[in-house]
Short mmCIF file of C-alpha atoms and ligand atoms in Angstrom, two decimals:
data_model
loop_
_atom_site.label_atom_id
_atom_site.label_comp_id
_atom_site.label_asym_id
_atom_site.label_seq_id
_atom_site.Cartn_x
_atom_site.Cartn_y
_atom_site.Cartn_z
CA UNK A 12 109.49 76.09 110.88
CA UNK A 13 108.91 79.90 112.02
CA UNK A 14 105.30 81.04 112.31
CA UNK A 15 105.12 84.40 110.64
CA UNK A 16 102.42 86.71 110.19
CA UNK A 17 101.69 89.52 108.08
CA UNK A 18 99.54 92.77 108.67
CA UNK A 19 97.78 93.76 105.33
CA UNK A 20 97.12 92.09 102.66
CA UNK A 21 98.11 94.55 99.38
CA UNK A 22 101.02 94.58 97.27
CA UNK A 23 103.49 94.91 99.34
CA UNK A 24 102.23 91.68 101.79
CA UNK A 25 102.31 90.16 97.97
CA UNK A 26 105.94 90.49 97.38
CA UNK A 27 107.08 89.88 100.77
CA UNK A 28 105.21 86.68 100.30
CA UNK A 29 107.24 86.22 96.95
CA UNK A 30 110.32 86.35 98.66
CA UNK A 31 109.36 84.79 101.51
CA UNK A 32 108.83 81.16 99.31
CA UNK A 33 112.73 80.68 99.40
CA UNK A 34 112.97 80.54 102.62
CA UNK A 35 111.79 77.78 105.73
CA UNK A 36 109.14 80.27 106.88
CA UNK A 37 105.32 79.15 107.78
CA UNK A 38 103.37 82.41 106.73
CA UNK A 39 100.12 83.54 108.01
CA UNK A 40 98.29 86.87 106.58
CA UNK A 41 95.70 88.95 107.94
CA UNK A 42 93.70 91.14 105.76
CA UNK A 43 89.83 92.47 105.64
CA UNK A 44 89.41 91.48 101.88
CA UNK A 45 89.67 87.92 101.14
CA UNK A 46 90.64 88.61 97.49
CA UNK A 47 93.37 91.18 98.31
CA UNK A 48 96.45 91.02 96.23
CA UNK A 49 98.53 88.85 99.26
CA UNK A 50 95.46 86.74 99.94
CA UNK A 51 96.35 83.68 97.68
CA UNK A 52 99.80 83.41 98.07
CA UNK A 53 100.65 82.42 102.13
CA UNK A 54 99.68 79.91 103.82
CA UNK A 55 97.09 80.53 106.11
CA UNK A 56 94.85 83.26 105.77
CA UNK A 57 93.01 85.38 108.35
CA UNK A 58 89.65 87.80 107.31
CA UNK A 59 90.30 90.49 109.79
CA UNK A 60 90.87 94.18 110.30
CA UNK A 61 94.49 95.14 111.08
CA UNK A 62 93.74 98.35 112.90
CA UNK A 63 90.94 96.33 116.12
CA UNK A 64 93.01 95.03 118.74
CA UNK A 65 91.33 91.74 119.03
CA UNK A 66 91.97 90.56 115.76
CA UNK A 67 95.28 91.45 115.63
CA UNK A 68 95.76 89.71 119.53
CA UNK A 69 93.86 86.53 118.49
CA UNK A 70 95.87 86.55 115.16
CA UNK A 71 99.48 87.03 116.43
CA UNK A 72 99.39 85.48 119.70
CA UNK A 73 100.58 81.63 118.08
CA UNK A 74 103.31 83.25 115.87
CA UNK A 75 106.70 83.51 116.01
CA UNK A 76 107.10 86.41 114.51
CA UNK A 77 104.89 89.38 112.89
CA UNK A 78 105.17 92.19 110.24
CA UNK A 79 103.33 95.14 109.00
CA UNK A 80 102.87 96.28 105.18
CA UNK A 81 101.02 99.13 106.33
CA UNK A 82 101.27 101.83 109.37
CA UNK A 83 97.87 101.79 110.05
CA UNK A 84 97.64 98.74 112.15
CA UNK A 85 96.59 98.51 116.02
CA UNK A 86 100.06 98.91 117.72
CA UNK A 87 98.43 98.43 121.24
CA UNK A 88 97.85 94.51 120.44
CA UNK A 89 101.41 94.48 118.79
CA UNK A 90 102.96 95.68 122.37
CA UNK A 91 101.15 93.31 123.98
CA UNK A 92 102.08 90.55 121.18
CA UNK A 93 105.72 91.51 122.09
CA UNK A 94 105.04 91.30 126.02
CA UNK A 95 104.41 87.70 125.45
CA UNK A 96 107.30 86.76 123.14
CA UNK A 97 106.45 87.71 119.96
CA UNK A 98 109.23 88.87 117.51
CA UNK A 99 107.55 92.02 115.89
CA UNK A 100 109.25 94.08 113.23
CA UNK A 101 109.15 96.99 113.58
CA UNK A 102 109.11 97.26 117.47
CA UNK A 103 105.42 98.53 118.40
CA UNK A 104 107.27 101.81 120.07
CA UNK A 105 109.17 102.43 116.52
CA UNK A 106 106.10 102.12 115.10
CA UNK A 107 104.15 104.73 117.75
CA UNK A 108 106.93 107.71 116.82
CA UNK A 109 106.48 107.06 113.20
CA UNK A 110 102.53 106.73 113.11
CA UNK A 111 101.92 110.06 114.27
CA UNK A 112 103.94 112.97 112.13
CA UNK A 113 103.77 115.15 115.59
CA UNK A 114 105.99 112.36 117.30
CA UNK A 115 107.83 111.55 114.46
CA UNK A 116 109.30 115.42 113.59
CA UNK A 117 109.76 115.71 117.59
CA UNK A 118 111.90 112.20 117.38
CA UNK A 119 114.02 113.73 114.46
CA UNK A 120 114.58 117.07 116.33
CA UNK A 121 114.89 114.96 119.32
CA UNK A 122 118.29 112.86 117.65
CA UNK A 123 119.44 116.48 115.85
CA UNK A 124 118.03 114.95 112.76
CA UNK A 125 117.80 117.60 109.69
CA UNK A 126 113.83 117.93 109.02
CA UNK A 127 112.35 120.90 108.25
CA UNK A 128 111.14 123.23 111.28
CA UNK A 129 107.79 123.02 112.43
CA UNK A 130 104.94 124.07 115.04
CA UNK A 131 101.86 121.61 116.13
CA UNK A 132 98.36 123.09 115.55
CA UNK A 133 95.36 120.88 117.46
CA UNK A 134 93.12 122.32 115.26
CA UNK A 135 91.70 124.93 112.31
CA UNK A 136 91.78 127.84 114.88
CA UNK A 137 95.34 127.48 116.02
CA UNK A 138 96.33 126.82 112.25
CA UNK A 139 94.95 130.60 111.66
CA UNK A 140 96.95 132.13 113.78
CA UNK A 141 100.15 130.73 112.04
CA UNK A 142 99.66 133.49 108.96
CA UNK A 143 103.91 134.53 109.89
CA UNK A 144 104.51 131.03 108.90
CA UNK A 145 103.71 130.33 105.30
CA UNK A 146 104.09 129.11 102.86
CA UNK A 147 104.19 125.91 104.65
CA UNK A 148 102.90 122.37 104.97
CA UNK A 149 100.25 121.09 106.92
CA UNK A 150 100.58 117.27 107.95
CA UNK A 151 97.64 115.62 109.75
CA UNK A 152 99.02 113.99 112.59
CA UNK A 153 97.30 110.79 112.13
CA UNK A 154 95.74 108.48 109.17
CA UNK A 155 97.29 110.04 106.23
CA UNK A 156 98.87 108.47 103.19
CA UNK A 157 99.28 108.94 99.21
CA UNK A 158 99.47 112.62 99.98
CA UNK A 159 95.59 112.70 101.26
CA UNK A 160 97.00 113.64 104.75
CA UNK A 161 99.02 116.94 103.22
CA UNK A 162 97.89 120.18 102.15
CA UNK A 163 100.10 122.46 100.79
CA UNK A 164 99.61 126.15 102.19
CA UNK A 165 101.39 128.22 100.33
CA UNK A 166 99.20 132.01 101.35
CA UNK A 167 96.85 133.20 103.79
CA UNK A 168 93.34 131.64 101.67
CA UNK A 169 94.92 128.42 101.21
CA UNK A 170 94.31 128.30 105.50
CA UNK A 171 90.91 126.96 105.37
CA UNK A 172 92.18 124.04 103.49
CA UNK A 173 94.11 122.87 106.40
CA UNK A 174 92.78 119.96 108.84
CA UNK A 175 90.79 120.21 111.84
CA UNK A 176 92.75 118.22 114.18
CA UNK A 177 96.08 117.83 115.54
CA UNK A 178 98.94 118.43 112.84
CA UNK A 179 102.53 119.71 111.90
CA UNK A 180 102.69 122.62 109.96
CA UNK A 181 106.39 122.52 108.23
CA UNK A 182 108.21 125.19 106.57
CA UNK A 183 107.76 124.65 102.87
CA UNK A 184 111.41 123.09 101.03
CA UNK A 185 112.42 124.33 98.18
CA UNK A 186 112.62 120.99 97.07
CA UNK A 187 115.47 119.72 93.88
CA UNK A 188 115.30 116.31 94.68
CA UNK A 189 113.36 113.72 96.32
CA UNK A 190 115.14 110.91 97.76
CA UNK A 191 114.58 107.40 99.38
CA UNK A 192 117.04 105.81 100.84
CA UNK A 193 116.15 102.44 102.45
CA UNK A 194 118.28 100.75 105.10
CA UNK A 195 117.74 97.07 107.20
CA UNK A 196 118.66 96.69 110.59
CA UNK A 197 118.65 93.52 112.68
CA UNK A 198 118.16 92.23 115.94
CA UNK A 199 122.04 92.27 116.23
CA UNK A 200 122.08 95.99 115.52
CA UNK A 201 124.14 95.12 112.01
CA UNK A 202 122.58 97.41 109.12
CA UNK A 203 122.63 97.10 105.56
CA UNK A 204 122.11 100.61 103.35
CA UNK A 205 120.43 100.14 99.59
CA UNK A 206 121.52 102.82 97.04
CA UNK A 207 119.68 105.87 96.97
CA UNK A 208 116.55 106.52 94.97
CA UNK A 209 115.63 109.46 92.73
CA UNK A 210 111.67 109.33 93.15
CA UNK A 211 109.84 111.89 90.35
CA UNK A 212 106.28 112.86 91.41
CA UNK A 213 103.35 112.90 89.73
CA UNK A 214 102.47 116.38 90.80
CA UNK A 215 98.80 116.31 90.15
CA UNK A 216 97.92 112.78 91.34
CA UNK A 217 100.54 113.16 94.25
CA UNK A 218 101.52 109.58 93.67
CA UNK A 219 105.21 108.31 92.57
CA UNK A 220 105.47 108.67 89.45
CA UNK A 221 108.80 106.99 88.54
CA UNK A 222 112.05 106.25 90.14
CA UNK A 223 115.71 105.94 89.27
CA UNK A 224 118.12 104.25 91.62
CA UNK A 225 121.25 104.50 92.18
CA UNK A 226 119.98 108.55 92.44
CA UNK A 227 122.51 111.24 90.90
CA UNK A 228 123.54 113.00 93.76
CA UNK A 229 127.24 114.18 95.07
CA UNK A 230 128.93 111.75 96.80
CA UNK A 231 129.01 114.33 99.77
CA UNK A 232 125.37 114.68 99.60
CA UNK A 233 125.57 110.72 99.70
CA UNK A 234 127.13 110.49 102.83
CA UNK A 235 124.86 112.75 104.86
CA UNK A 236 121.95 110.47 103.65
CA UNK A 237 123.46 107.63 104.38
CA UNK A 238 124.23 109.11 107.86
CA UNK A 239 120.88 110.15 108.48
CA UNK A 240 119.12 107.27 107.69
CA UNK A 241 121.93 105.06 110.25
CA UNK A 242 120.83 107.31 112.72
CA UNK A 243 117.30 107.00 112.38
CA UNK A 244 117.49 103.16 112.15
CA UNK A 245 119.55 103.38 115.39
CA UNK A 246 117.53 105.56 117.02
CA UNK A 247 114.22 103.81 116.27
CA UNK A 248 115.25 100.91 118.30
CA UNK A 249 114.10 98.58 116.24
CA UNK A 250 114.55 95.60 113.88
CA UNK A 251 112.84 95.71 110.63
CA UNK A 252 113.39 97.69 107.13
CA UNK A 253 113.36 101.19 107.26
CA UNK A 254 112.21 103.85 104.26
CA UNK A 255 113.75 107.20 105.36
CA UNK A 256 112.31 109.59 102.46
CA UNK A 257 114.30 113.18 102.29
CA UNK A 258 114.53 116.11 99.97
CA UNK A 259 117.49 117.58 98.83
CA UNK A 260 116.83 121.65 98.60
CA UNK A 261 118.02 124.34 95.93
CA UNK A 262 121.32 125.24 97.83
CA UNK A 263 121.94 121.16 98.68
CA UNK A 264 120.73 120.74 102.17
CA UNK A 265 119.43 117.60 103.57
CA UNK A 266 115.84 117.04 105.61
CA UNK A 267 113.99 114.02 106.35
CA UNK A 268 110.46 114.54 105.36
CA UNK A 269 109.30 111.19 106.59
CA UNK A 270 110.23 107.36 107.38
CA UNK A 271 108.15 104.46 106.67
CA UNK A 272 108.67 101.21 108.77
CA UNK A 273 108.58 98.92 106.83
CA UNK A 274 109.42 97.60 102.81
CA UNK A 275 108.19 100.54 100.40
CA UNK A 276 107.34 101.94 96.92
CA UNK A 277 110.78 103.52 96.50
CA UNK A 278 112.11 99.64 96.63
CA UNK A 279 110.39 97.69 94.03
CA UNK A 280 113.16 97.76 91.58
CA UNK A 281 115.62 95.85 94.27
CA UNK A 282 114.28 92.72 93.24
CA UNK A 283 115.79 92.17 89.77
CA UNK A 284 118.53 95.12 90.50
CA UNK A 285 119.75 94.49 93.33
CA UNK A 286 121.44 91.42 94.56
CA UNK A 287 119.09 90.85 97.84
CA UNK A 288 115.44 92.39 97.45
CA UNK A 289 114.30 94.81 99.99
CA UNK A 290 111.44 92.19 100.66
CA UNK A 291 114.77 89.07 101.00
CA UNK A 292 116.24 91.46 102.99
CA UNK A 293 113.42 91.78 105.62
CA UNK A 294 113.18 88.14 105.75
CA UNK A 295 116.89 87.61 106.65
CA UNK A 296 116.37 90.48 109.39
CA UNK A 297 113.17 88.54 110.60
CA UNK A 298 114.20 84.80 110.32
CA UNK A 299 117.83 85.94 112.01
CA UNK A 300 120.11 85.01 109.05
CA UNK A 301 122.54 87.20 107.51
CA UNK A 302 121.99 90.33 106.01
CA UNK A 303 122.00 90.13 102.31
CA UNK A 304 124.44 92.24 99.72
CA UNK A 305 122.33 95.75 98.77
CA UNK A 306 124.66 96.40 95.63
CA UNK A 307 122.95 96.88 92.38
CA UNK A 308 123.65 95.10 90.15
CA UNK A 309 122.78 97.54 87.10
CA UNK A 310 120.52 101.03 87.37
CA UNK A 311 117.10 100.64 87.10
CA UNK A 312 114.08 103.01 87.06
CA UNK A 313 110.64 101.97 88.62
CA UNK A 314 107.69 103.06 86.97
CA UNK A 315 104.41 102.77 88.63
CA UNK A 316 101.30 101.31 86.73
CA UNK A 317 98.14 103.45 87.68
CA UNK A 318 94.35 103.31 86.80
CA UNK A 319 94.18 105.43 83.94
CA UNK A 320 92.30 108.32 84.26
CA UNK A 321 88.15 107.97 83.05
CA UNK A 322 88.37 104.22 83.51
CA UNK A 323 86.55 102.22 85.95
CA UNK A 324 85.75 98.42 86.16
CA UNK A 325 87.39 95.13 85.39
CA UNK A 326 91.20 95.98 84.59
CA UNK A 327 92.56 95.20 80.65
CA UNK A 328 96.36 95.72 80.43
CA UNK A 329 96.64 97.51 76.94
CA UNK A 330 100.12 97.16 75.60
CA UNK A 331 101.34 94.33 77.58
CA UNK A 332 102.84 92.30 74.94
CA UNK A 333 104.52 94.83 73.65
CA UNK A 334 106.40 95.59 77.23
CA UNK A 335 107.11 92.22 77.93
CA UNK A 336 109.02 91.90 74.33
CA UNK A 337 111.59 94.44 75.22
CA UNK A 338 114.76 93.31 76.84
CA UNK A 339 115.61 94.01 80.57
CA UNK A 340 111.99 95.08 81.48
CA UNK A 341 110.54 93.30 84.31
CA UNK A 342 106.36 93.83 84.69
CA UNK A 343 104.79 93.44 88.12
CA UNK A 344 100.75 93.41 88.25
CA UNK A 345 99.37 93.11 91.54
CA UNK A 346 96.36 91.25 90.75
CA UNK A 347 93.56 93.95 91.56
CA UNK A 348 90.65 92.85 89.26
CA UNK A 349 89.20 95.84 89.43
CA UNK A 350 91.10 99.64 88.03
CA UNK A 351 89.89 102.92 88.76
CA UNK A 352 91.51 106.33 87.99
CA UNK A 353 95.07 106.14 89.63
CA UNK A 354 94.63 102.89 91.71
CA UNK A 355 97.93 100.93 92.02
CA UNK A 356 98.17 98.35 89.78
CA UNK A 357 101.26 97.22 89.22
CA UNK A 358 104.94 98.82 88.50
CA UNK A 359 107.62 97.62 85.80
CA UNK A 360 111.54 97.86 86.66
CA UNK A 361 113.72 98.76 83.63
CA UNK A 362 117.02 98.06 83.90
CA UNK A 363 120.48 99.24 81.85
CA UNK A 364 124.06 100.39 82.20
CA UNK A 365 123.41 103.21 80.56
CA UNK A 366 121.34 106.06 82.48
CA UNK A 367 119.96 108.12 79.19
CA UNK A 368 118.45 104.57 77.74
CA UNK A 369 116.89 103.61 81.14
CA UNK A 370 115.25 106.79 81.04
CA UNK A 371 114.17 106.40 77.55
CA UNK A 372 113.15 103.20 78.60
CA UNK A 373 110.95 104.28 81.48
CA UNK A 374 109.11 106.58 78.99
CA UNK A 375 108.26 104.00 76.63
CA UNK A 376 107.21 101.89 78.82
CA UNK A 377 104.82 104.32 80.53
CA UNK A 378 103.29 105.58 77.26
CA UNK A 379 102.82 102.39 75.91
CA UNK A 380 101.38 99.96 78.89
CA UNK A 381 97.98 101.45 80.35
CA UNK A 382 94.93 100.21 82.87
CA UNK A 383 91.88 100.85 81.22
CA UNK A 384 89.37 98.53 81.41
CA UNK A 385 88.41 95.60 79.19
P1 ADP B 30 102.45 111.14 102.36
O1 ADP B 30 102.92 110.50 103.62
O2 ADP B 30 100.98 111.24 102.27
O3 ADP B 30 103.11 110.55 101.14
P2 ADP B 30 104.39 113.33 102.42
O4 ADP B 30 104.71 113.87 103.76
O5 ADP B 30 105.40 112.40 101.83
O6 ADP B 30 102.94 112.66 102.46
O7 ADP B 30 104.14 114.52 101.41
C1 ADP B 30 103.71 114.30 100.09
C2 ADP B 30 104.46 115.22 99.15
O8 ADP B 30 104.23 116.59 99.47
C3 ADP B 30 105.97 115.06 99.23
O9 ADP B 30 106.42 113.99 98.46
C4 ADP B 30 106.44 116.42 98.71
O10 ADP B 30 106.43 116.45 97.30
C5 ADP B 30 105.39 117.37 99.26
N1 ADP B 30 105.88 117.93 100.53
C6 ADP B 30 105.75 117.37 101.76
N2 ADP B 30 106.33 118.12 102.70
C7 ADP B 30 106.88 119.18 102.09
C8 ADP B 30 107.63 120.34 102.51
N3 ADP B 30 107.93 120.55 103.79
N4 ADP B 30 108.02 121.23 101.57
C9 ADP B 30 107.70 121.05 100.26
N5 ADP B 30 107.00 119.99 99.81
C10 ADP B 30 106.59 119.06 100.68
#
């Protein structure tokens, strides 16, 4: 049976593990936190930090085979992991472009991929100088995620909110839409596109709010994203599952804003509404079978269970009942004992034929199942 590991231990290690019980797969996780939400569901666990290059060397060198659920993982033992014959997905140089925002704009410019334009600042000083270009974006290069790694610069005092080491500063997009559009790729090169998804933010937590797939956008518009995202899975070089994120703008123009390497948010829903799951899907792509049918089989809409806000301790889930009586509602909780103002606890797919309903749906749902504490 394949040895397969896991980097990370949090929801997303959790469903992959889901999905990976159907198949003849051995799975190993590592993790720091022994009670993380993946921790009780593989087979072997490893206490270890993802991102120190022994522990990830020590931990991958007997697998098969080895995964990531987060970026933020020591890529230097995953190169040398793959020296010696281990499958890893996605490749450790994928994962060095997309890591770092700097490399990963450059890479998109690089394969005349639409992002928006940008300059590098190392550092606060060289970020003053860049008055002529706001209102922009600043990106920290490095260790950034759930919007902690963007500030929005919009005039000249917003400057001294940008970061102190290297970064992109990007045009700001006049943005309509947000999309994801997820696509597989396997060793074979053969790729499999999901439908696109309509992701609404939460504009003051700068989480995902909620998130309608298949997304309402022209067919043309369709295309190019579809196009893009092929191109970026091709051009990545790598096996694995790919989360190109992009915004539409005002006047219909396409830009990447960023790609994660690996099963996301955006893809939750594919497990009841679409016939193979994005986390099925990366098991196919890992364990070399065929890839599976992306089709939905009716719309659904994602909506994302966070910590309420003034709560903090041992998590009750107030209105559960009630959500699990209605019909085509599916409720995911990630069993994290503990909630605290908009901590990721869970998410609940809604699913219907009919697009006004779903979003009715997704509103009920939201106002009536909360995280406070019990
Ligand atoms: P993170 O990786 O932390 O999620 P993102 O790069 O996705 O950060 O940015 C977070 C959010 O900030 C985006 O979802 C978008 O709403 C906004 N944003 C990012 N870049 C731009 C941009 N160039 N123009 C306008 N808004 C942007």
């Amino acid at each position: 049976m394949l040895k397969a590991g896991i980097l990370g231990g949090g929801q997303l290690g959790r469903m992959l593990l889901q999905a990976a019980a159907n198949y003849p797969v051995e799975t190993y996780l590592m993790e720091n936190d022994s009670n993380a939400p993946a921790a009780h569901l593989c087979h072997h666990f490893t206490k270890g930090d993802i991102c120190n290059y022994n522990d990830v060397y020590n931990f991958g060198k007997g697998l098969d085979a080895i995964t990531i659920e987060i970026e933020s993982v020591n890529e230097d033992a995953l190169e040398k992991l793959q020296s010696e014959g281990v499958k890893v997905y996605p490749s450790p140089s994928a994962l060095r472009i997309i890591k770092n925002k700097i490399r990963q704009k450059e890479f998109y410019t690089a394969l005349q991929i639409p992002t928006s334009s940008f300059i590098v600042t190392k550092n606060i000083a060289e970020l003053n100088e860049q008055a002529a270009f706001i209102p922009a974006v600043h990106k920290i290069a490095e260790g950034g995620y759930d919007g902690r790694g963007v500030q929005v610069i919009r005039e000249k005092n917003d400057i001294s909110k940008g970061f102190d080491a290297p970064a992109v500063l990007e045009k700001m997009v006049n943005i309509h839409k947000e999309i994801s559009q997820i696509v597989a790729i396997n060793d074979k090169g053969e790729v499999a596109l999901y439908p696109p998804v309509d992701m609404v933010f939460d504009p003051d937590l700068n989480l995902l709010d909620y998130q309608i797939s298949p997304a309402e956008i022209p067919e043309k518009t369709k295309w190019k994203i579809e196009a893009i995202a092929l191109a970026i899975a091709k051009g990545l070089k790598s096996a694995g599952i790919f989360a190109v994120e992009l915004f539409i703008d005002r006047n219909g123009e396409v830009f990447v804003n960023e790609t994660a390497p690996r099963v996301h948010n955006s893809g939750h829903h594919t497990i009841e509404a679409n016939y193979s799951s994005q986390f099925d899907m990366l098991w196919r792509v890992i364990l070399g079978y065929p890839l599976g049918n992306t089709a939905a089989i009716l719309p659904a809409a994602i909506i994302n269970l966070l910590g309420e806000q003034g709560f903090d301790g041992e998590a009750y889930y107030e209105g559960l009942k009630e959500v699990l009586q209605m019909d085509n509602v599916f409720v995911h909780l990630y069993g994290k004992k503990m909630t605290k103002p908009g901590r990721k606890m869970g998410h609940v797919t809604v699913m219907s034929r009919d697009k006004v309903d779903l979003i009715h749906t997704a509103h009920k749902v939201k106002h009536l199942l909360k995280i406070k504490t019990g």
